[in-house]
Short mmCIF file of N, CA, C and O in Angstrom, two decimals:
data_model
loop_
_atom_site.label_atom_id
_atom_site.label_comp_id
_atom_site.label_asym_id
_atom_site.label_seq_id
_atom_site.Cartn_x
_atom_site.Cartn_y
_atom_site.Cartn_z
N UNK H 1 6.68 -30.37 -101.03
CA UNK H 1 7.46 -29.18 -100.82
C UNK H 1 8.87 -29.44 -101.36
O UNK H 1 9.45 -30.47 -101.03
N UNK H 2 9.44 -28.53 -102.16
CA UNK H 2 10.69 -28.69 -102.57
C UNK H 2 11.65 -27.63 -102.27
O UNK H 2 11.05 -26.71 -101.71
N UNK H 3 13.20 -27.33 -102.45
CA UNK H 3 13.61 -26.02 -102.23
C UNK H 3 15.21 -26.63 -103.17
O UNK H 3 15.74 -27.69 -103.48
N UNK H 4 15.38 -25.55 -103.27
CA UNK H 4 16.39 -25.55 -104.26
C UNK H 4 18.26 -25.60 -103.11
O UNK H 4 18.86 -24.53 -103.01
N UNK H 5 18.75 -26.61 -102.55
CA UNK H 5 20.20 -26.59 -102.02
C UNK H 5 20.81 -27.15 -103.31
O UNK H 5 20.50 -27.49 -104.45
N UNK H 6 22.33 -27.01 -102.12
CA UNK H 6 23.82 -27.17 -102.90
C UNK H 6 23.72 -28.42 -102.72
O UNK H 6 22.97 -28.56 -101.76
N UNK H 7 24.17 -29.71 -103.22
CA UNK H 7 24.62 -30.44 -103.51
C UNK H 7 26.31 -31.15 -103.39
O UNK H 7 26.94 -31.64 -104.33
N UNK H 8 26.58 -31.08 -102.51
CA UNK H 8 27.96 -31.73 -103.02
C UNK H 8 28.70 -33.22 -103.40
O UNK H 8 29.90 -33.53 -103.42
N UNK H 9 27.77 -33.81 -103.63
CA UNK H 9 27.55 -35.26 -104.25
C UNK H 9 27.36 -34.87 -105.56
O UNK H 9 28.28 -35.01 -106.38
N UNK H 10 26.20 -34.35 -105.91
CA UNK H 10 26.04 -33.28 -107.14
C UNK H 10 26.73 -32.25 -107.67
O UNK H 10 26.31 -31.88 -108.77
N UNK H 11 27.86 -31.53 -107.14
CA UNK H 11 28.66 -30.55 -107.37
C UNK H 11 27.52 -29.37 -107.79
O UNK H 11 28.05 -28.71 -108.68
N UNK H 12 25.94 -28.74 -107.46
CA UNK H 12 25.56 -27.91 -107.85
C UNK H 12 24.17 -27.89 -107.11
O UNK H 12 23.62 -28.83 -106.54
N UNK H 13 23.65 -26.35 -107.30
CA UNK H 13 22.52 -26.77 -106.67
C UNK H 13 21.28 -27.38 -107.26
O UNK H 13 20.91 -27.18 -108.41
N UNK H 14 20.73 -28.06 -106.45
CA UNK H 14 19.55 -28.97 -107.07
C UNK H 14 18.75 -29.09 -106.35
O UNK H 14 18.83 -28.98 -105.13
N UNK H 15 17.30 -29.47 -107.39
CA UNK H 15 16.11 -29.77 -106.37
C UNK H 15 16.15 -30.52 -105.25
O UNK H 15 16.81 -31.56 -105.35
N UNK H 16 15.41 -30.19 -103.73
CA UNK H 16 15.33 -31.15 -103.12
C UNK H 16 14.43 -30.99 -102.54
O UNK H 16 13.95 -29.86 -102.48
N UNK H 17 13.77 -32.20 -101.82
CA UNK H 17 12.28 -32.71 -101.48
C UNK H 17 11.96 -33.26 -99.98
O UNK H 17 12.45 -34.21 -99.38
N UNK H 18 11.15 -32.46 -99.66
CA UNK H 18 10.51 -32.64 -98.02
C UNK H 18 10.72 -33.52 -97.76
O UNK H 18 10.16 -34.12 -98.68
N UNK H 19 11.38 -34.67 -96.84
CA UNK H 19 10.99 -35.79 -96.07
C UNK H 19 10.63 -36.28 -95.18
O UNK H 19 10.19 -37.42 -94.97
N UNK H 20 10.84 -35.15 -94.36
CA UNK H 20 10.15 -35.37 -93.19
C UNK H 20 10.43 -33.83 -92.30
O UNK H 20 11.39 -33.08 -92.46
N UNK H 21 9.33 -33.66 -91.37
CA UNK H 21 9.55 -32.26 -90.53
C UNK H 21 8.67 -32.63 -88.94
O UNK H 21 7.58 -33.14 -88.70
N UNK H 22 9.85 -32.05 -88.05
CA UNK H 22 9.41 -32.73 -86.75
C UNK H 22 9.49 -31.32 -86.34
O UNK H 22 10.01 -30.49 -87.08
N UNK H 23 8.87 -30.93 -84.89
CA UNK H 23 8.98 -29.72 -83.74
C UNK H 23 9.91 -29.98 -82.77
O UNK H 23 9.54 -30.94 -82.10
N UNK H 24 10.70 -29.65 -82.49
CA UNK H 24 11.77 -29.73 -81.03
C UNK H 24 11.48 -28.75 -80.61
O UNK H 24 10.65 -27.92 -80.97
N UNK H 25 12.42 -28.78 -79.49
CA UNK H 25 12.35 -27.75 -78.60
C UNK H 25 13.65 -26.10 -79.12
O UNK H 25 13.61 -24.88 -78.95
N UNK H 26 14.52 -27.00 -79.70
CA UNK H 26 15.84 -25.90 -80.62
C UNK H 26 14.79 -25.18 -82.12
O UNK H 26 15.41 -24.30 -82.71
N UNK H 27 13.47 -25.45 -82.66
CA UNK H 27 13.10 -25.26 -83.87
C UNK H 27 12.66 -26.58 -84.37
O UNK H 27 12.62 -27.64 -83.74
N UNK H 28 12.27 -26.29 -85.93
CA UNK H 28 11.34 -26.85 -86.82
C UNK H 28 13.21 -27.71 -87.22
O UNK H 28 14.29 -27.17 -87.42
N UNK H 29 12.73 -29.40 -87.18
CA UNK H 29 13.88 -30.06 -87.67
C UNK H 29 12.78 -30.38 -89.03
O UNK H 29 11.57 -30.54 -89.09
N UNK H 30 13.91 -30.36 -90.08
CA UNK H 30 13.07 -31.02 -91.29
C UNK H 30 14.70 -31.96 -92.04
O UNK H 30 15.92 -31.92 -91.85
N UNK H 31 13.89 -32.62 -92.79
CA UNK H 31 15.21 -33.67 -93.39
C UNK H 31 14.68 -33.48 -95.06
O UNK H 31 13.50 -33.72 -95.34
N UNK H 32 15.62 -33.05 -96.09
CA UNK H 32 15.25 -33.53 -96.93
C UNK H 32 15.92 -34.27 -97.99
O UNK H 32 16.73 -34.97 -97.37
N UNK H 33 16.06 -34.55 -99.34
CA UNK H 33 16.55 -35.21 -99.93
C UNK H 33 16.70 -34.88 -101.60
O UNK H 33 15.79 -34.54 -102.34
N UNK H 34 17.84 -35.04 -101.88
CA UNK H 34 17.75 -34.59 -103.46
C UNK H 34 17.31 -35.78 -104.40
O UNK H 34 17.42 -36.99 -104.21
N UNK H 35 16.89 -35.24 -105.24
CA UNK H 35 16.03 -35.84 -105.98
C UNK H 35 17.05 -36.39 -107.37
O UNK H 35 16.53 -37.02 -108.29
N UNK H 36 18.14 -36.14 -107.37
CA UNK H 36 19.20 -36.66 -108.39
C UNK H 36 20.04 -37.94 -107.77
O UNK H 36 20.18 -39.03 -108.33
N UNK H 37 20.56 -37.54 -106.45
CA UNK H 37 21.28 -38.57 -105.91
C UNK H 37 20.81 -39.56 -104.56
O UNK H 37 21.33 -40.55 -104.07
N UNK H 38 19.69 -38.87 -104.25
CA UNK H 38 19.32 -39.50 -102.66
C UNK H 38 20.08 -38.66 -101.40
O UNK H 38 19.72 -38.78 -100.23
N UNK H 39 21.10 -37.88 -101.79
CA UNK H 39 21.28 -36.98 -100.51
C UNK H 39 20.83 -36.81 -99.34
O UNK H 39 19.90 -36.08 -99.67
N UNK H 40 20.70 -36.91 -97.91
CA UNK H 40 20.03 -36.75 -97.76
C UNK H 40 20.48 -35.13 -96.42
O UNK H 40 21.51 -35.27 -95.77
N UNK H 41 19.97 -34.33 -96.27
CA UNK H 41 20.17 -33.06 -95.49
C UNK H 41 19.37 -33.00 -94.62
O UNK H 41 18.22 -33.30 -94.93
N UNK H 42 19.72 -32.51 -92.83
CA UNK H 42 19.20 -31.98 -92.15
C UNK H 42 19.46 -30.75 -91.66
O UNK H 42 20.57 -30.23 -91.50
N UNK H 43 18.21 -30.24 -91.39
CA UNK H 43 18.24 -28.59 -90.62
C UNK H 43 17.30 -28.52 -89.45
O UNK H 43 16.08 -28.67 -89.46
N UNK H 44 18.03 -28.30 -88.54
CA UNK H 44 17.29 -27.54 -86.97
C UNK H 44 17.45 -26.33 -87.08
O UNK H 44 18.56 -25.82 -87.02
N UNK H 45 15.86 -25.35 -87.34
CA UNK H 45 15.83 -23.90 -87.35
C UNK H 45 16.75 -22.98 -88.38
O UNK H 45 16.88 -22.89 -89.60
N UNK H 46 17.17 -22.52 -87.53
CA UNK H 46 18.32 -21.63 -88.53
C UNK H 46 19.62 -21.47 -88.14
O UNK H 46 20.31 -20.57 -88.61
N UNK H 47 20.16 -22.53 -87.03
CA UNK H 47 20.99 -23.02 -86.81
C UNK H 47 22.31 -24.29 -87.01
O UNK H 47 23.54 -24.37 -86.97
N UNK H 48 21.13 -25.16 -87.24
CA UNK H 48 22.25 -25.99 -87.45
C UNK H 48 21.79 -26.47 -89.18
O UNK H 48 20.64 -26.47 -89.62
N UNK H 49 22.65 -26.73 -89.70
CA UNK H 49 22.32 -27.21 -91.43
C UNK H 49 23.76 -28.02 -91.75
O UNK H 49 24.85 -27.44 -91.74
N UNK H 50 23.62 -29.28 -91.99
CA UNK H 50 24.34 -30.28 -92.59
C UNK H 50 24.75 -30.25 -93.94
O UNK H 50 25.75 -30.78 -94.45
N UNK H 51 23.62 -29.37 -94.62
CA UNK H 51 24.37 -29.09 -96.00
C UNK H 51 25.99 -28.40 -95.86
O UNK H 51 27.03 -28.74 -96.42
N UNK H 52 25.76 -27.44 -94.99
CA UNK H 52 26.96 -26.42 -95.03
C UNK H 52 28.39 -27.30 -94.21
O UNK H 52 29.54 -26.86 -94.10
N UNK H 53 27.83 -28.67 -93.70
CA UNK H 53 29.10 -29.04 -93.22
C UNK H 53 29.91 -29.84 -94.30
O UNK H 53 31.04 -30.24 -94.05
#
């Protein structure tokens, strides 16, 4: 599974790639990773997202 985020190691958006996806109790946590730099991003649901920090 891939999805297209921003990057800011990368200055742009770029592919990035499933690494892992767990169930909590807040939502679906998934982690993934860009495929240019090793980035790596987490998101709980549709709340919390590390890209945007």
């Amino acid at each position: 599974m891939e999805r297209e985020i921003y990057c800011p190691t990368c200055e742009g958006e770029t592919t990035f790639w499933l690494a892992a996806s767990t169930e909590l109790h807040l939502g679906t946590k998934t982690k993934w990773r860009c495929s240019e730099c090793e980035r790596g991003v987490v998101r709980i649901g549709e709340d919390v997202d590390t890209a945007a920090a």
